[in-house]
Coordinates of C-alpha atoms and ligand atoms in Angstrom, one line a residue:
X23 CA -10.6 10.2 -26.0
X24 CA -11.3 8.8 -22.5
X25 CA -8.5 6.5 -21.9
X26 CA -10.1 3.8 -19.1
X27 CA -7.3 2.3 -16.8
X28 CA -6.9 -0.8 -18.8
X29 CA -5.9 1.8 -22.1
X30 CA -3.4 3.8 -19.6
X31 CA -2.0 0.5 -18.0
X32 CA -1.3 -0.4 -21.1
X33 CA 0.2 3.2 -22.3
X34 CA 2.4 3.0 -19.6
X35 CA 3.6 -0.6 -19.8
X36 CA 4.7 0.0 -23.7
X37 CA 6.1 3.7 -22.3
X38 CA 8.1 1.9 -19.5
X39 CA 8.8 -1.1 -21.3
X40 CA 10.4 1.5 -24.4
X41 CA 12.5 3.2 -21.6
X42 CA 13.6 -0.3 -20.2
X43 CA 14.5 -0.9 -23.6
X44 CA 16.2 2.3 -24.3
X45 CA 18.5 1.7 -21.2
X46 CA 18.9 -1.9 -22.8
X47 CA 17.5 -3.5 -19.6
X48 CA 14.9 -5.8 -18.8
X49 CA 15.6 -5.8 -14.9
X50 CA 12.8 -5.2 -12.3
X51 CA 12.8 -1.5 -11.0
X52 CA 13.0 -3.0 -7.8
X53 CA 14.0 -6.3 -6.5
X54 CA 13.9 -7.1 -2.8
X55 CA 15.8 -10.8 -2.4
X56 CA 15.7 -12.9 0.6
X57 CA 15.5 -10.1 2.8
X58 CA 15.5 -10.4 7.0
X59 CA 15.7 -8.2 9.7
X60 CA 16.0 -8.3 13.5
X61 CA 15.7 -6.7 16.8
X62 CA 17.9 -8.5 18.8
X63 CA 16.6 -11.6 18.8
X64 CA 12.8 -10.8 17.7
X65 CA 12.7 -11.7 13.7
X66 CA 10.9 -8.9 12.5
X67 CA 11.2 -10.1 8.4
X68 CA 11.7 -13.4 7.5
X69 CA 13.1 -13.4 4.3
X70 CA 11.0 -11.2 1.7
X71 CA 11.8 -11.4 -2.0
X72 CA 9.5 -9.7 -4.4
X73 CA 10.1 -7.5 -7.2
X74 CA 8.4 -3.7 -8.5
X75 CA 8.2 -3.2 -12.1
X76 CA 8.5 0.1 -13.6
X77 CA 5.1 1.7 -14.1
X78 CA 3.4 0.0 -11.4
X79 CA 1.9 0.8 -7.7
X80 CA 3.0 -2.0 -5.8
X81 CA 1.3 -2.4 -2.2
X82 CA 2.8 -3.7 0.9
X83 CA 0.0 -4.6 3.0
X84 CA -0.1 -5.7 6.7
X85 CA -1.6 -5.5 10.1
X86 CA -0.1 -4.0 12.8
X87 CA 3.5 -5.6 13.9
X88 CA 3.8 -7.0 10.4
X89 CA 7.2 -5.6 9.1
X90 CA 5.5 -3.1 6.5
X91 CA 7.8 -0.3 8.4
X92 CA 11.2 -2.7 9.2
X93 CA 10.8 -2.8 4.8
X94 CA 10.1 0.5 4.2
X95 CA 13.0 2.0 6.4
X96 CA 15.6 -0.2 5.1
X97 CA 14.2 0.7 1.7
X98 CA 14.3 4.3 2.4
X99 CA 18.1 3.6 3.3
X100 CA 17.8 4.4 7.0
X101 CA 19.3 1.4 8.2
X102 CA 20.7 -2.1 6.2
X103 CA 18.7 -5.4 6.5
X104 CA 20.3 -8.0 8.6
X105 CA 20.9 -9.9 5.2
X106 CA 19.4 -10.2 1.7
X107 CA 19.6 -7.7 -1.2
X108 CA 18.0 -5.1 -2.6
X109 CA 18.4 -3.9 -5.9
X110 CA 17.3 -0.7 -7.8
X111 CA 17.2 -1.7 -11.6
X112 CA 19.9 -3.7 -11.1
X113 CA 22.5 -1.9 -8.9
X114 CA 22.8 -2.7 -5.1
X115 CA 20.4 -0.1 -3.0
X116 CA 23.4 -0.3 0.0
X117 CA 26.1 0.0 -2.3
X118 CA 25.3 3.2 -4.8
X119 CA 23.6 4.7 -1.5
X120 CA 23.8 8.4 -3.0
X121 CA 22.5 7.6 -6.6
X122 CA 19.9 5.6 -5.1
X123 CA 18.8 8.2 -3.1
X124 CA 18.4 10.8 -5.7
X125 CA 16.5 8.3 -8.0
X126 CA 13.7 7.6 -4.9
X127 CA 11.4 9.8 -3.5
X128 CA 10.1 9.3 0.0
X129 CA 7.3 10.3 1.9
X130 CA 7.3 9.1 5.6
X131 CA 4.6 8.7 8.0
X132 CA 4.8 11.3 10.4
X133 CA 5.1 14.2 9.0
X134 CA 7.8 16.7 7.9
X135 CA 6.3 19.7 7.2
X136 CA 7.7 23.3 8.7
X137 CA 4.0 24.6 9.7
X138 CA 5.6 28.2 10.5
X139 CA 7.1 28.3 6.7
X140 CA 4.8 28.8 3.6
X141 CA 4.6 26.0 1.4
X142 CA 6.9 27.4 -1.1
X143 CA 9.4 28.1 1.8
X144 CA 9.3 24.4 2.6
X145 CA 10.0 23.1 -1.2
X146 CA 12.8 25.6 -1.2
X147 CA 14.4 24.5 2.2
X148 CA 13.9 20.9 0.7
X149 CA 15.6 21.6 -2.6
X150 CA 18.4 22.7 -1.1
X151 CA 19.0 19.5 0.7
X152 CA 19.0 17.9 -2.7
X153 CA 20.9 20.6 -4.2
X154 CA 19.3 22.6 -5.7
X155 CA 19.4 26.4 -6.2
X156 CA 18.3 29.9 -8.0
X157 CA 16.2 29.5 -11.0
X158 CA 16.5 25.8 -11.2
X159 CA 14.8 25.3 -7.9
X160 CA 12.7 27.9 -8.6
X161 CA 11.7 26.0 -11.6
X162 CA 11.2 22.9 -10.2
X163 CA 9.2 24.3 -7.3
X164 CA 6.6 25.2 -9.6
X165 CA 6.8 21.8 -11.7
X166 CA 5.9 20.3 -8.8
X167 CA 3.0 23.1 -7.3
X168 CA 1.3 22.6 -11.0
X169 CA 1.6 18.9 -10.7
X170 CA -0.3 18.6 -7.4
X171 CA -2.6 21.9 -8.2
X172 CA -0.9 24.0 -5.4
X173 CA -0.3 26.9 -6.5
X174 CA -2.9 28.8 -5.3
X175 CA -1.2 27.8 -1.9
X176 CA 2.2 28.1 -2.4
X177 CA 1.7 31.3 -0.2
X178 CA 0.0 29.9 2.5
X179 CA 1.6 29.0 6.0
X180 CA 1.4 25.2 6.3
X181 CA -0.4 24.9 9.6
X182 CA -2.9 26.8 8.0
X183 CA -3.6 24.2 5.8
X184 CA -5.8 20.9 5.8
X185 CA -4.0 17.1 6.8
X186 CA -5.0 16.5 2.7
X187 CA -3.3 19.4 1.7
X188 CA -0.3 18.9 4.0
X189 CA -0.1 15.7 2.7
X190 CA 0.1 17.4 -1.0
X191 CA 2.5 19.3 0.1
X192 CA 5.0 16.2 1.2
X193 CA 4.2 14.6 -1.8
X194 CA 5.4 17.9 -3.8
X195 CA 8.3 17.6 -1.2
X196 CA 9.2 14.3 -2.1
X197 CA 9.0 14.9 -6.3
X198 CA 11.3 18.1 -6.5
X199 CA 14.1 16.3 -7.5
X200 CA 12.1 14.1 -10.1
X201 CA 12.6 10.5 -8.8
X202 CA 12.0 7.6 -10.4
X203 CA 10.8 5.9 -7.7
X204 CA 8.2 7.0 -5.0
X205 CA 8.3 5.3 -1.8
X206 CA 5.1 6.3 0.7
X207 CA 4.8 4.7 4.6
X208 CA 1.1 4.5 5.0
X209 CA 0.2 7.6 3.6
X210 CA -3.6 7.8 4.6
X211 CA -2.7 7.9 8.5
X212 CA -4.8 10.1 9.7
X213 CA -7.1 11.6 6.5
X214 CA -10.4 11.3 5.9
X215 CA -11.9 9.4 3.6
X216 CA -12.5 12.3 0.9
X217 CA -8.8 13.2 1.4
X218 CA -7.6 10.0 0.7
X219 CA -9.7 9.1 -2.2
X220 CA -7.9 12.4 -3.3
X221 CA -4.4 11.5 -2.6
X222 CA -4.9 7.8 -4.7
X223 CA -5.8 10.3 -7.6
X224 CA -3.0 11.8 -7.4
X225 CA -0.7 8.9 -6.9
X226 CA -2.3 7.9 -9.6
X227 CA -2.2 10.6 -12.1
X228 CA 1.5 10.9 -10.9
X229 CA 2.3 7.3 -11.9
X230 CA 1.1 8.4 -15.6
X231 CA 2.2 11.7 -15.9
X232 CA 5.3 11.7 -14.2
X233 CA 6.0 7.8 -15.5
X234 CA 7.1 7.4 -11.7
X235 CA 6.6 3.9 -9.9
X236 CA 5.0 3.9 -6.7
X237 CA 5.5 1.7 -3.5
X238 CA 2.8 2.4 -0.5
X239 CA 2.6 0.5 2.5
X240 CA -0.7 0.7 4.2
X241 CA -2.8 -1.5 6.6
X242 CA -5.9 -0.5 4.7
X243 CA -7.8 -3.2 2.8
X244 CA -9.7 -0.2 0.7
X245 CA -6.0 1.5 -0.2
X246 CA -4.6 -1.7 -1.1
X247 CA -7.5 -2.5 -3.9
X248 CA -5.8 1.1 -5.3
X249 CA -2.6 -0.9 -6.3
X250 CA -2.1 -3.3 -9.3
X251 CA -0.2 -5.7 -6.8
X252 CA -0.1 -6.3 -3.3
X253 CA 2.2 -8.1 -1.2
X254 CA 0.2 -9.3 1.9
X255 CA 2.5 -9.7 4.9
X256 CA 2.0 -11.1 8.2
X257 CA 4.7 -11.5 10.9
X258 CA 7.3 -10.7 8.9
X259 CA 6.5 -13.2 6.2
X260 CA 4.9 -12.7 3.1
X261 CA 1.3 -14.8 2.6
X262 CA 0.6 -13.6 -0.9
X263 CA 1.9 -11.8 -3.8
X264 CA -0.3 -10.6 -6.8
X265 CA -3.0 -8.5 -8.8
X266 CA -5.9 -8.4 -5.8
X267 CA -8.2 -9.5 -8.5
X268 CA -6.3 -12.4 -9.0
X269 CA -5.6 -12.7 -5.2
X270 CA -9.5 -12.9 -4.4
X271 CA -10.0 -15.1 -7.4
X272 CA -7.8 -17.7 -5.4
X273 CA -9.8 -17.7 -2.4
X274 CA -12.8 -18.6 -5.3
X275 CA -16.1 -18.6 -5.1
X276 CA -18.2 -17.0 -2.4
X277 CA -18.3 -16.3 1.0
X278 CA -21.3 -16.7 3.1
X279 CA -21.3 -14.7 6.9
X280 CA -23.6 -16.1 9.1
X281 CA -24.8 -14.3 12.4
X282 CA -26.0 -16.9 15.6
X283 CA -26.3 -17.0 19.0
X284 CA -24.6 -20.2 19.2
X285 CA -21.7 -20.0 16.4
X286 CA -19.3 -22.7 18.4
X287 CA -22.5 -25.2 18.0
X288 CA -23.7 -24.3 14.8
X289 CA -19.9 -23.8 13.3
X290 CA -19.8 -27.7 14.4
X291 CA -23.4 -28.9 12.6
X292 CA -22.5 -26.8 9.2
X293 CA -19.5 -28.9 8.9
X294 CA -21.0 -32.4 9.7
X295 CA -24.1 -31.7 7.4
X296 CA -22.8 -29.6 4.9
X297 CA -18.9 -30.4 4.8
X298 CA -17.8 -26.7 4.9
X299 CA -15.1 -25.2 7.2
X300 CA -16.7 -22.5 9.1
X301 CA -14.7 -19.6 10.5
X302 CA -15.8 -17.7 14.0
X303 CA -14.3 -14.3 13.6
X304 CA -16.3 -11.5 16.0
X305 CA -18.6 -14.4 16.7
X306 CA -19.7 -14.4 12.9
X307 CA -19.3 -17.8 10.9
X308 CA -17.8 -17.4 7.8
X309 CA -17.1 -20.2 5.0
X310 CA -15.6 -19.6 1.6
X311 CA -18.2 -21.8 -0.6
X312 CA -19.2 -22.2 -4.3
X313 CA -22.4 -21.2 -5.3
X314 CA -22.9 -19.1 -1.7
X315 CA -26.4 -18.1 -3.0
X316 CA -27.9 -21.1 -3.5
X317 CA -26.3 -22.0 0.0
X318 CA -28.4 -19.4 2.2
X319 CA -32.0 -21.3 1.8
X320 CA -30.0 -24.4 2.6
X321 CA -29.2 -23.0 5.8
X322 CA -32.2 -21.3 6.7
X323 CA -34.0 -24.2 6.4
X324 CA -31.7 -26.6 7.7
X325 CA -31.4 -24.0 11.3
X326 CA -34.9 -22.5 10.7
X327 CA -34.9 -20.6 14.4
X328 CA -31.3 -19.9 14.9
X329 CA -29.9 -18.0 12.2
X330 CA -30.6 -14.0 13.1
X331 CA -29.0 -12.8 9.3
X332 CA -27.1 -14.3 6.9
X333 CA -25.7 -12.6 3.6
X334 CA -23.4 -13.8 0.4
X335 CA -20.4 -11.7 -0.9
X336 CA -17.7 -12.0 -3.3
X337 CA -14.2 -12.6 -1.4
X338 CA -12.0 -9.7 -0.2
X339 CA -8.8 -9.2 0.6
X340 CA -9.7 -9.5 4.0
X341 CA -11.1 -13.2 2.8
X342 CA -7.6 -13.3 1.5
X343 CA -5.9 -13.0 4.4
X344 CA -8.4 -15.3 6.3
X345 CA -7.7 -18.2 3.9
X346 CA -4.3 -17.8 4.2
X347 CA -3.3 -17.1 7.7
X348 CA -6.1 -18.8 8.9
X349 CA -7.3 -15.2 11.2
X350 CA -8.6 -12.1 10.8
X351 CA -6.9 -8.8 9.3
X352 CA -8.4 -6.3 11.5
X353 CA -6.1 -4.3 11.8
X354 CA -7.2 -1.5 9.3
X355 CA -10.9 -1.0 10.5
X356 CA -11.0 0.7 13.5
X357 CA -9.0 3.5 10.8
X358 CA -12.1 3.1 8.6
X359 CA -14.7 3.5 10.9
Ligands
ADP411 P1 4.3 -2.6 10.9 O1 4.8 -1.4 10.3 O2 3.7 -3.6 9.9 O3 3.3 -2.3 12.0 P2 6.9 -2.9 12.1 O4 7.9 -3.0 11.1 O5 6.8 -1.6 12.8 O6 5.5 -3.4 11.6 O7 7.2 -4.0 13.3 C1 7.5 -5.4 12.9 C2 7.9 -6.1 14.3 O8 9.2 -5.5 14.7 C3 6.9 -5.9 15.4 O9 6.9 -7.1 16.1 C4 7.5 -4.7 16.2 O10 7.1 -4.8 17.5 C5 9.0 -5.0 16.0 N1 9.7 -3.7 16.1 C6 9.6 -2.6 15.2 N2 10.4 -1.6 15.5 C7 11.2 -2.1 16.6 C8 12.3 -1.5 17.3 N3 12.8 -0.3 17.0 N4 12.8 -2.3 18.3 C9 12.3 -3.5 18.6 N5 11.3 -4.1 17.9 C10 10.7 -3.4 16.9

């Protein structure tokens, strides 16, 4: 049977929703409440709340400076928000520190990878820490090896090894002591495209397989369309929280980018004659419209000799951002290109 994401969604909603039940709870997996942080006196989060059910990949997404790391460090219990609460299914995160630890699994941005020790030598080292010993840890190294098809490596030195397998290899890290919860700082930094395409499948097949829960931060637009809710941040506030289906659907309609040599003066006539509110981002006008495709031989013939291209989409994230902040999310392209 070929189960599409919709069918496993679903699977995995009743599965988590049967465990819920089983521990007689109802309460988020995670719940982050009012939460704010600061450098001295710079206000790096401005009071998040949001909450991660079980079963789900939840996306923090951000440009640069935009408190995705401030969140994901406190989260990772490295240091304690300024105030707020956090809660893992229930219990305080800064109060039942050690439990909490052992139920997350964290993979940071830089890496943390031994390069001079073979891959199993680095699972072992790292079971320790958590632990574990002798045939259990034996055991668990090669749960985790056949999980993430390693195997074949688990003899290899690790700065032998690609940046897509090294970043295998922390995610095997970061599962040997089975959490429940998978916590992951931008984990495409520096992989190429194939590689990360790779690593969603795995996140994903993890988040089925494993039941785990999944929280990625990322400044991506592409990696956040991978999660089944995003919460768009920006300046330590959050803009939007939601399925990025339903997040696009918002913004409604079409959008309509428009190249010119003139956008200042033509941003100014589209708005008298046609009542839209054009955008100059990159010295392209964009406006969010209905019906963009009937809009484009209104234009042309309305500025004839001045339009050089002009081209209809559906909104994006990116459009998401735009209509909320107002300016562009550019962060994550130069990491695209
Ligand atoms: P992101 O991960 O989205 O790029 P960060 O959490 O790193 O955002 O940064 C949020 C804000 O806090 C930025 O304005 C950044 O300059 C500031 N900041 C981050 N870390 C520190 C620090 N250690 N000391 C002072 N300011 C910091």
């Amino acid at each position: 049977m070929i189960l599409t994401r919709t069918h496993e969604s679903q699977i995995v909603s009743s599965l988590t929703a049967q465990r819920a039940a089983s521990r007689g709870s109802t309460v988020p997996l995670l719940e982050v409440k009012n939460v704010r942080h600061f450098y001295k006196k710079r206000e790096a989060l401005k009071g998040l709340s949001f909450t991660v059910s079980e079963g789900e990949i939840f996306g923090l997404l951000g440009p640069n400076g935009s408190g995705k790391t401030t969140l994901f460090r406190i989260l990772a219990t490295l240091f304690p928000p300024f105030s707020g609460e956090i809660q893992v299914l229930g219990k305080a995160l800064w109060e039942n520190l050690f439990e909490m630890r052992r139920r997350m699994g964290v993979v940071f941005q830089s890496p943390s990878l031994d390069g001079k020790l073979t891959v199993f030598e680095n699972l072992c080292h790292q079971g320790r820490l958590y632990g574990l010993y002798g045939k259990k840890l034996k055991e668990r190294c090669e749960e985790v090896l056949t999980r993430l098809t390693l195997k074949e490596r688990s003899q290899e030195l690790v700065e032998k090894l690609s940046g897509g397998l090294k970043r295998r290899v922390e995610l095997a890290k970061a599962l040997l002591h089975r959490p429940e919860i998978l916590i992951l700082d931008e984990p495409s930094t520096g992989l190429d495209p194939a590689a990360r395409l790779e690593l969603w499948k795995y996140l994903e097949e993890l988040r089925v397989q494993a039941s785990l829960s999944v929280l990625v931060t990322t400044h991506l637009m592409e990696e956040a369309e991978h999660c089944h809710r995003v919460a768009i941040l920006n300046e330590g506030a959050l803009v939007s929280l939601g399925r990025p289906e339903d997040l696009k659907h918002e913004v409604g309609g079409d959008v309509v980018i428009l190249k010119t040599g003139r956008p200042e003066e033509m941003a100014r006539k589209i708005k008298e004659k046609f009542s839209l509110e054009p955008v100059i981002l990159e010295g392209l006008l964009h406006m969010e419209c209905s019906g963009g495709a009937s809009l484009i031989p209104q234009l042309s013939t309305a500025f004839q000799d001045q339009i050089e291209w002009i081209t209809v989409r559906k909104p994006s994230l990116e459009d998401v951002f735009l209509h909320k902040t107002g300016y562009a999310f550019r962060a994550g392209e130069e990491a695209l290109r």
